[in-house]
Coordinates of C-alpha atoms in Angstrom, one line a residue:
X395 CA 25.9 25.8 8.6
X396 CA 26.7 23.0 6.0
X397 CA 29.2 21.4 8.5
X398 CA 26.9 22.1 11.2
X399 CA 24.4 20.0 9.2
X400 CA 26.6 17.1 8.1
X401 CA 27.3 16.8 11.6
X402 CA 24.1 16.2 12.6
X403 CA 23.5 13.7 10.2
X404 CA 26.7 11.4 10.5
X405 CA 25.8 11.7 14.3
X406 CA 22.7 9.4 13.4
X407 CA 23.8 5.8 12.2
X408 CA 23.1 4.9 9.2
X409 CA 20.6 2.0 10.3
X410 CA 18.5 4.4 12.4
X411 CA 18.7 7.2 9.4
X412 CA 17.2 4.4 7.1
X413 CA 14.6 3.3 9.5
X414 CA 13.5 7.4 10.0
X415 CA 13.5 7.6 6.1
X416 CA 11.3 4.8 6.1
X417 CA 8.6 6.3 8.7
X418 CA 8.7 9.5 7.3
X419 CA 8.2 8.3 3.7
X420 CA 5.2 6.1 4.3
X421 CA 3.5 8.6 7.2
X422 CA 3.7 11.2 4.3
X423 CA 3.1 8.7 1.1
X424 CA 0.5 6.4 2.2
X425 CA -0.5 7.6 6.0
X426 CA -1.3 11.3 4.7
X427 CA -1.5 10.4 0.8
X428 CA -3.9 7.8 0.9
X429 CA -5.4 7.7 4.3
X430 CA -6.6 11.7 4.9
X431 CA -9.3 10.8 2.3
X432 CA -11.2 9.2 5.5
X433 CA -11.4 12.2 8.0
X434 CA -12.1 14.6 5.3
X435 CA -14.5 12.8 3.2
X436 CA -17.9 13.5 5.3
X437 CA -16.1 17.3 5.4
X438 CA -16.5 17.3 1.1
X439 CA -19.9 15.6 1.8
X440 CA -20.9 18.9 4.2
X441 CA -18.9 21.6 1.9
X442 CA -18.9 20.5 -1.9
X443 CA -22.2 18.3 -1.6
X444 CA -20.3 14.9 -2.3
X445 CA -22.7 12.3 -2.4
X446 CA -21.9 8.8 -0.6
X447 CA -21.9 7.5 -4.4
X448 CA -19.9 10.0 -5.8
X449 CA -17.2 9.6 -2.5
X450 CA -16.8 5.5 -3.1
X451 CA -15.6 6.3 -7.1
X452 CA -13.2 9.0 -5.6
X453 CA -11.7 6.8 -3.5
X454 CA -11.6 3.5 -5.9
X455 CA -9.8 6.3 -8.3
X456 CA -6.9 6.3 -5.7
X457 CA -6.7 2.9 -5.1
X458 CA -7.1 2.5 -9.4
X459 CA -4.3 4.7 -9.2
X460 CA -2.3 2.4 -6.5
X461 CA -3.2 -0.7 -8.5
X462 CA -1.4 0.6 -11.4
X463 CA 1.1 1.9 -9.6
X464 CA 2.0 -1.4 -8.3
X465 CA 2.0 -3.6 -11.3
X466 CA 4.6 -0.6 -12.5
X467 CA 6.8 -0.7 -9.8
X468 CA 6.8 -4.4 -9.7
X469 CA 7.2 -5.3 -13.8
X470 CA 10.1 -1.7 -13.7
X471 CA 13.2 -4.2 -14.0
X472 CA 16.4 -2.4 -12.6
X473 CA 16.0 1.4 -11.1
X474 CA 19.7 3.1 -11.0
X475 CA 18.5 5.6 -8.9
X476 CA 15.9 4.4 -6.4
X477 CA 16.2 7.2 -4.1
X478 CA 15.3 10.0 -6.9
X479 CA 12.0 7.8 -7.8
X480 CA 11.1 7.5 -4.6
X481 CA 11.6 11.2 -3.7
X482 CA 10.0 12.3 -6.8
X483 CA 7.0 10.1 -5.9
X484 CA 6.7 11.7 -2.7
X485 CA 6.3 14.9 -4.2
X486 CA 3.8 14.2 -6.5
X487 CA 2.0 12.8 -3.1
X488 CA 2.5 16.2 -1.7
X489 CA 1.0 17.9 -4.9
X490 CA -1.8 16.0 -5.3
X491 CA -2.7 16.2 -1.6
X492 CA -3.1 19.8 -1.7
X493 CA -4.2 19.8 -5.0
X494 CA -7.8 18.1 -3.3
X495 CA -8.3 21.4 -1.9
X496 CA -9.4 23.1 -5.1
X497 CA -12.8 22.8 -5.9
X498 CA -12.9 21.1 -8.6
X499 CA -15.4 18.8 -9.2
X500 CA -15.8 14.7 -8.7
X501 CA -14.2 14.0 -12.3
X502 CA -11.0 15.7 -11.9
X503 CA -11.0 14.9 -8.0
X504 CA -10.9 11.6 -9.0
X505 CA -8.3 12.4 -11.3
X506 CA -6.1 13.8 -8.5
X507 CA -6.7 11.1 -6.5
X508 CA -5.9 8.6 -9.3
X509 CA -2.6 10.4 -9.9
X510 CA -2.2 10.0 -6.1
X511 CA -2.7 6.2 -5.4
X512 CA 0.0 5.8 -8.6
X513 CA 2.8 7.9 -6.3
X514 CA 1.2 6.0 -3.1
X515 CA 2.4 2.9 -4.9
X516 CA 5.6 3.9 -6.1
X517 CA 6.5 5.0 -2.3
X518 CA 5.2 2.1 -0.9
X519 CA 7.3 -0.8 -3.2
X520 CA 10.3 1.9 -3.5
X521 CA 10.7 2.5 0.0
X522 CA 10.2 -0.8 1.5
X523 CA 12.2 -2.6 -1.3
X524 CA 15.0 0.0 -0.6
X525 CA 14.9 0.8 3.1
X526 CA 14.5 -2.9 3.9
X527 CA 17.3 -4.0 1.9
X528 CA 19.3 -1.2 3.4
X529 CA 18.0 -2.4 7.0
X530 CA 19.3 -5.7 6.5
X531 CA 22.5 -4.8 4.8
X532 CA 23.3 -2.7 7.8
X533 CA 22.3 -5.9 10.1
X534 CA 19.0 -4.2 11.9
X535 CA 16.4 -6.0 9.8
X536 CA 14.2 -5.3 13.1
X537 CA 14.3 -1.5 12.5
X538 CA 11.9 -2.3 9.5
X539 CA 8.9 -2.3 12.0
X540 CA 10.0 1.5 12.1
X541 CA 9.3 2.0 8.7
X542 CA 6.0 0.0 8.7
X543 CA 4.8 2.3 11.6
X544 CA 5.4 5.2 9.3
X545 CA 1.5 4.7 7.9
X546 CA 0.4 4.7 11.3
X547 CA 2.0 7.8 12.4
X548 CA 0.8 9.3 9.1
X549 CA -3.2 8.5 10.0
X550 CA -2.6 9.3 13.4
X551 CA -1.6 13.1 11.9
X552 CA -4.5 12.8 9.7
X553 CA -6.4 12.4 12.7
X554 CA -5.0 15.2 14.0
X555 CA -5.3 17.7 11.3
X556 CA -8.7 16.9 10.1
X557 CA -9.8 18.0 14.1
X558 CA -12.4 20.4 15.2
X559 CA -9.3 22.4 16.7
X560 CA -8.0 23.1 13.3
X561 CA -11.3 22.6 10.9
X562 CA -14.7 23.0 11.1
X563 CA -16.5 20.0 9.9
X564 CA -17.2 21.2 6.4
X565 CA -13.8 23.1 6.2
X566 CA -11.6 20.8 3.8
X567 CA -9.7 22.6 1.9
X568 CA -7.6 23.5 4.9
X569 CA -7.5 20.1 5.7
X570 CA -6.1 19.1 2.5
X571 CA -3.6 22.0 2.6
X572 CA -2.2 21.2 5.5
X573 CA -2.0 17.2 4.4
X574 CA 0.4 18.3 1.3
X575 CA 2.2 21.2 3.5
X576 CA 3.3 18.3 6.0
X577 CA 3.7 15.3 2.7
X578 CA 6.1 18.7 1.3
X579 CA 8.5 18.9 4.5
X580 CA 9.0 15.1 4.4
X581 CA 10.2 15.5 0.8
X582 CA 12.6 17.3 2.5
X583 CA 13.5 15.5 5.8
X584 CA 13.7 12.1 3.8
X585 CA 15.9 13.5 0.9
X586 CA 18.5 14.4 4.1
X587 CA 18.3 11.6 5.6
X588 CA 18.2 9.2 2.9
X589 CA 21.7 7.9 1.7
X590 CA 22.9 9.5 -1.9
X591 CA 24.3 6.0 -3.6
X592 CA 22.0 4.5 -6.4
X593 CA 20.5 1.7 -5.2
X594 CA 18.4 -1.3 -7.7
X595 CA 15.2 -2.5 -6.9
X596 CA 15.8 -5.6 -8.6
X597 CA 17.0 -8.3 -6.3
X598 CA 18.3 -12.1 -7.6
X599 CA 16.9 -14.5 -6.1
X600 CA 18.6 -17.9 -4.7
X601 CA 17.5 -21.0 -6.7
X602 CA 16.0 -23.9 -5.2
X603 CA 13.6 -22.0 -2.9
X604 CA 10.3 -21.3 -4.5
X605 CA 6.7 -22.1 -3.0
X606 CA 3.2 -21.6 -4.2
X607 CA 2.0 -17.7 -4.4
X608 CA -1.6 -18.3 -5.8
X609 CA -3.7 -18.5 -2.9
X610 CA -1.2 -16.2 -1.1
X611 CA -2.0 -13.7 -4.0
X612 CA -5.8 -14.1 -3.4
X613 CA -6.2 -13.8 0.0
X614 CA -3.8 -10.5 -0.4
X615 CA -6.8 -9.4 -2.8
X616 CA -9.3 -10.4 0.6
X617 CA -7.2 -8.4 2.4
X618 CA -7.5 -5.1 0.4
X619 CA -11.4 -5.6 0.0
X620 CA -12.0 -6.1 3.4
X621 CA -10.2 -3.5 5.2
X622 CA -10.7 -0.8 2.9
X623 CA -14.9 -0.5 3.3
X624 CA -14.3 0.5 7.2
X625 CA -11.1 2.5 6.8
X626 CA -12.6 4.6 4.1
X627 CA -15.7 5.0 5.8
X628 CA -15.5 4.8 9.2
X629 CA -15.6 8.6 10.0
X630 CA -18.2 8.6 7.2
X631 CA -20.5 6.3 9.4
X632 CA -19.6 8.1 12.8
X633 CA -20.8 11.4 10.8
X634 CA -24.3 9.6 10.0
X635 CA -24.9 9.6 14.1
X636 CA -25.0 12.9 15.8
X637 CA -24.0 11.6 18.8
X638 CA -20.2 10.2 17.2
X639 CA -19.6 13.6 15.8
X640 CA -17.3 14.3 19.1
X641 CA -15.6 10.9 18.6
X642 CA -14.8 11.3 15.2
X643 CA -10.9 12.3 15.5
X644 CA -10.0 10.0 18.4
X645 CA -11.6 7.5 16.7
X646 CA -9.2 7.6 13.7
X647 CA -6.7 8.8 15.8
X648 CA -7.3 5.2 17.6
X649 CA -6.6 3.7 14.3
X650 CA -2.7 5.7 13.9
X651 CA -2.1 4.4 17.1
X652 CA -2.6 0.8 17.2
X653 CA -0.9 0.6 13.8
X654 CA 2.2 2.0 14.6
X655 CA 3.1 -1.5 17.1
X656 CA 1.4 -3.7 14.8
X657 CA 3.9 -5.1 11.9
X658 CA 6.2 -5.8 14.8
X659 CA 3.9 -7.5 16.7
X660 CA 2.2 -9.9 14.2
X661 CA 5.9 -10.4 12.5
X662 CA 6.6 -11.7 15.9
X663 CA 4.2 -13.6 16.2
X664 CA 4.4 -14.9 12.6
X665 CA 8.1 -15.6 13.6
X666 CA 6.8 -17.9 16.5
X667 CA 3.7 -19.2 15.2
X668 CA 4.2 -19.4 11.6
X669 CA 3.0 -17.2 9.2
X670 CA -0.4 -18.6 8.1
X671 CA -1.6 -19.5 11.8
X672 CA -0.7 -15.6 12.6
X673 CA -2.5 -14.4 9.7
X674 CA -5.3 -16.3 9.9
X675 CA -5.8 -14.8 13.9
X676 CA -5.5 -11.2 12.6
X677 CA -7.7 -11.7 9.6
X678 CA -10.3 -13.3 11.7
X679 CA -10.0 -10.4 14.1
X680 CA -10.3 -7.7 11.8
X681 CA -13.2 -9.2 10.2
X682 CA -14.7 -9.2 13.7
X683 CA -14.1 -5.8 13.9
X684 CA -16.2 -4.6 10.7
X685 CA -18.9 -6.9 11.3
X686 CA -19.2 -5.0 14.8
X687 CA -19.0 -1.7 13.1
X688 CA -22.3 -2.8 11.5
X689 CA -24.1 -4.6 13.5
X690 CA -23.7 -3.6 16.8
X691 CA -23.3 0.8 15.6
X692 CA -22.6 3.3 18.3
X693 CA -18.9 5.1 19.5
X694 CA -17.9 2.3 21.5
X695 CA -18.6 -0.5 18.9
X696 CA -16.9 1.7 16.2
X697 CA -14.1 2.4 18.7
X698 CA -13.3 -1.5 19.2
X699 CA -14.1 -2.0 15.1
X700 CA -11.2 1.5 14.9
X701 CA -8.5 -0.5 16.8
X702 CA -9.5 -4.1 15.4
X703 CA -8.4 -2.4 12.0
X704 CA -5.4 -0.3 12.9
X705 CA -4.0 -3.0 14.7
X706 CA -3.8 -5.4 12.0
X707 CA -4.1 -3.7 8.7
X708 CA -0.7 -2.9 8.2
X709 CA 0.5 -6.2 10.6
X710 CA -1.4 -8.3 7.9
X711 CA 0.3 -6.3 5.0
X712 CA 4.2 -7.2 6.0
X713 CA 3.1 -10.5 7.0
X714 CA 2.1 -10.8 3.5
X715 CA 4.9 -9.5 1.8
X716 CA 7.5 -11.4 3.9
X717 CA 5.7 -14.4 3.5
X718 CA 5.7 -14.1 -0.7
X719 CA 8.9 -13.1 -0.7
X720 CA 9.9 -16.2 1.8
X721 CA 7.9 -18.3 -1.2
X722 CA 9.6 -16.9 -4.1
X723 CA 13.1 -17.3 -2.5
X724 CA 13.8 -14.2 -1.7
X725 CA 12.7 -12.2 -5.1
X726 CA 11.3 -9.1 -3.3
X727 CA 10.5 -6.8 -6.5
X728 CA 8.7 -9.3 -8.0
X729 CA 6.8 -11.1 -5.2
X730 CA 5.8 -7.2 -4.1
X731 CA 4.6 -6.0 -7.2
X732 CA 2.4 -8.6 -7.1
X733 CA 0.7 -8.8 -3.8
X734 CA 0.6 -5.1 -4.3
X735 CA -1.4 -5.3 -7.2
X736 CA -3.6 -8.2 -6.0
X737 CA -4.5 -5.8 -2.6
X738 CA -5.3 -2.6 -5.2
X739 CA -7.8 -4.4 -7.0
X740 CA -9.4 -5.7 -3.7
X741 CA -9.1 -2.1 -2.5
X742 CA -9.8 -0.3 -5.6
X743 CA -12.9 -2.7 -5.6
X744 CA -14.3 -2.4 -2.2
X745 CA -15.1 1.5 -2.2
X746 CA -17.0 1.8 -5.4
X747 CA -19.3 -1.5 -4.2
X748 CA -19.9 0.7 -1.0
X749 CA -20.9 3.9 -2.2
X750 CA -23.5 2.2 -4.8
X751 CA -24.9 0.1 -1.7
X752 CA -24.9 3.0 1.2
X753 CA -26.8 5.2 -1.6
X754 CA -29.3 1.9 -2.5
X755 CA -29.6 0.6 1.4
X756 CA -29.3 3.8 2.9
X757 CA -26.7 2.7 5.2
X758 CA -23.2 0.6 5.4
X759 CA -24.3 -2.6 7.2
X760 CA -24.4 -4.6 4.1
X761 CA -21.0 -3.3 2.9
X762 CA -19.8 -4.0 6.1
X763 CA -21.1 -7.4 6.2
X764 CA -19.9 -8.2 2.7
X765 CA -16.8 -7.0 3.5
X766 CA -16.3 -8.9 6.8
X767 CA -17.2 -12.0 4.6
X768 CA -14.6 -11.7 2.2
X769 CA -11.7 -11.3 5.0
X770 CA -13.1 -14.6 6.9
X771 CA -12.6 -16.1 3.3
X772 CA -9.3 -14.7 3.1
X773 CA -8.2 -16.1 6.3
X774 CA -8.5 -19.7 5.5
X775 CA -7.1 -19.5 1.8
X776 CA -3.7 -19.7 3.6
X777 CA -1.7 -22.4 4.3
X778 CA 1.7 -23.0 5.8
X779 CA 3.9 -24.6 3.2
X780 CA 7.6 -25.5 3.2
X781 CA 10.0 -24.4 0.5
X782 CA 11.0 -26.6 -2.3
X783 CA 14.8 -28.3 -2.1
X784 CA 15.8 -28.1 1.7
X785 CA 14.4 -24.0 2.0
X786 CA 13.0 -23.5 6.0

C-alpha cells in the first residue's frame, strides 16, 4: 500500500505536485477559512440572532487576525521548516472553521475568527513564498496561476456547501462543519503532496534594483477596503430581498468561478500592458461593480457586481505582490509582508465601518458607495516606474 502510494506520487511531477499543493492550500486556508464567513453569515443572522453590527466586528476580527498574521509572517526572518508552518497553519484553519459551529456567542466568535485570519495569513505568505519559489525553481513559474485559483475554487465550495441542498438558511452549524471537515482533508492531501526538504522564506535580494513601495503600499490598503464591504456582504444584501433568496448560492458560486482564471489573466495582461495600466482597468472595474451592487439592487445587478469582484480580487492581489516584489528587487518575504499587512488593515477596516452604517442607514448603499470611492482612489495612486541602476 506504501509503494502503491509513493507510486502515485512520483507519477505526478514535481512542478504539477507544487502547483496542486498550492490550490489545495489556499481553497482550504483562505477560500474556505476566510471566505465561508459570507454565505453563512445571514444563516447566524436567522439562527443565533446576529445583528448586522455585531456580524461587521466578527468579520474585522478575522481580518485583525490576518493583519497580524501578516506583519508576523513578513518581519519572521528565516523558517527552516516552511512546510511544517504552513501545514500547521492549515490545521489551525480547519479547527477554527468548525470551531464557528458552536454556539458561542459574538465575543468568542470573534475570537475564533481572529485566531482564524492569523492562520489565513500564515497560509497565504507561507504558501505563495514557498510554492512560488518552488514553481520557478522547477522552471513552470506559469503554474503559479494554479495556486492563485486555489481561493477561487475554495469560495466556489463555500458556495456549494452553504446551499439549500445541504442547509437550510438558518442551519450553520452544519455549514461550518462541513467548511473545517473539507479545510481537515487538505491538511492531509497537501502534507502528501508537498515536498519533505526544509525550505526558507527568506529570500536575498539582488542589489541595484529597488523602486518606490509607498503608494504601491497604499493603494494595496484601497484594495482590501474596497473589495471586502461586497464580498462580506453580498449574500448578506441578497438575503435583505426575498426575491434573491433563490440566487443566493450561484451568486457566490459566480464569484469562485470567475476567480479561479483571473491572476492569470490580469498577470497577462500586466505582462503586456504593464502593471499599473492593468491595475488601474481592474480596480476601476471592480469599483464599478460595488457601486452597481448599490445603486442599481436586484439579482441581476448583484450578479454582474458577483463577477466584477471575483474576477479581479484575487487578479489585483498577485498583480500587487509581483509588482512589490519587482520594486524591491526581488525581496519577496519582505515586500509580501508588507502589502499583506497594508490590505488587512484596509480589510480589517472596511467590515466594522459597514456593520455600524447598515445598522444607522438601514441598508448598504452608503458602504457600498464608500467603498467603491476608495478603490477609484486606489486605482490612480499607481504609477509605472522603472527600476533603479539598469533593472527592467
Amino acid at each position: 500500500m506504501r509503494q502503491a502510494e509513493l507510486s502515485t506520487r512520483e507519477a505526478l511531477s514535481p512542478a504539477v505536485r507544487a502547483a496542486a499543493a498550492g490550490l489545495l492550500t489556499l481553497a482550504a486556508g483562505v477560500g474556505i477559512g476566510r471566505f465561508l464567513y459570507t454565505p453563512v453569515l445571514p444563516m447566524m443572522a436567522a439562527g443565533a440572532g446576529l445583528d448586522p453590527r455585531a456580524g461587521g466586528l466578527i468579520a474585522a476580527a478575522n481580518f485583525a487576525g490576518y493583519l497580524l498574521g501578516a506583519l508576523l509572517a513578513g518581519l519572521s526572518g528565516r523558517v527552516g521548516a516552511v512546510r511544517w508552518v504552513l501545514l500547521g497553519a492549515l490545521g489551525v484553519s480547519a479547527l477554527t472553521t468548525a470551531a464557528m459551529a458552536l454556539p458561542l456567542g459574538v465575543p468568542l466568535w470573534a475570537g475564533v475568527r481572529f485566531a482564524g485570519g492569523l492562520a489565513s495569513a500564515f497560509v497565504l505568505v507561507g504558501a505563495s513564498a514557498l510554492v512560488v519559489r518552488r514553481l520557478a525553481a522547477l522552471g513552470r513559474p506559469e503554474l503559479a496561476a494554479v495556486h492563485f485559483a486555489g481561493v477561487g475554487v475554495g469560495i466556489g465550495l463555500s458556495a456549494l456547501i452553504a446551499s439549500p441542498l445541504l442547509a437550510t438558511p438558518d442551519s450553520y452549524a452544519r455549514v461550518w462543519l462541513w467548511g473545517g471537515a473539507l479545510s481537515a482533508l487538505a491538511v492531509v492531501l497537501v502534507g502528501w503532496l508537498l515536498p519533505r526538504e526544509g525550505v526558507s522564506l527568506a529570500t536575498t535580494p539582488p542589489s541595484g534594483t529597488r523602486g518606490k513601495l509607498g503608494a504601491l503600499v497604499l493603494a494595496y490598503g484601497c484594495l482590501g477596503f474596497g473589495y471586502v464591504v461586497t464580498a462580506t456582504f453580498l449574500v448578506a444584501i441578497l438575503r435583505e430581498d426575498q426575491a434573491g433568496r433563490w440566487a443566493e448560492t450561484w451568486i457566490w458560486l459566480v464569484v469562485g468561478v470567475a476567480a479561479i482564471p483571473s491572476v492569470w489573466l490580469w498577470s497577462r495582461l500586466g505582462l503586456r500592458y504593464g502593471a499599473a495600466r492593468v491595475w488601474r482597468w481592474a480596480m476601476l472595474i471592480e469599483a464599478t461593480g460595488v457601486a452597481l451592487s448599490a445603486l442599481a439592487g436586484g439579482v441581476l445587478a448583484l450578479g454582474l457586481a458577483a463577477l466584477a469582484l471575483g474576477a479581479t480580487f484575487m487578479g489585483l492581489t498577485a498583480l500587487g505582490l509581483q509588482e512589490a516584489a519587482r520594486r524591491t528587487g526581488g525581496d519577496g518575504q519582505k515586500a509580501m509582508g508588507l502589502m499583506t499587512a497594508s490590505f488587512g488593515l484596509g480589510q480589517m477596516l472596511g467590515p466594522a465601518l459597514t456593520g455600524v452604517l447598515r445598522e444607522t442607514t438601514g441598508s448598504y448603499v452608503w458602504p457600498s458607495l464608500i467603498a467603491a470611492a476608495v478603490l477609484v482612489a486606489g486605482a490612480f495612486l499607481v504609477r509605472e516606474e522603472r527600476l533603479k541602476d539598469g533593472a527592467p
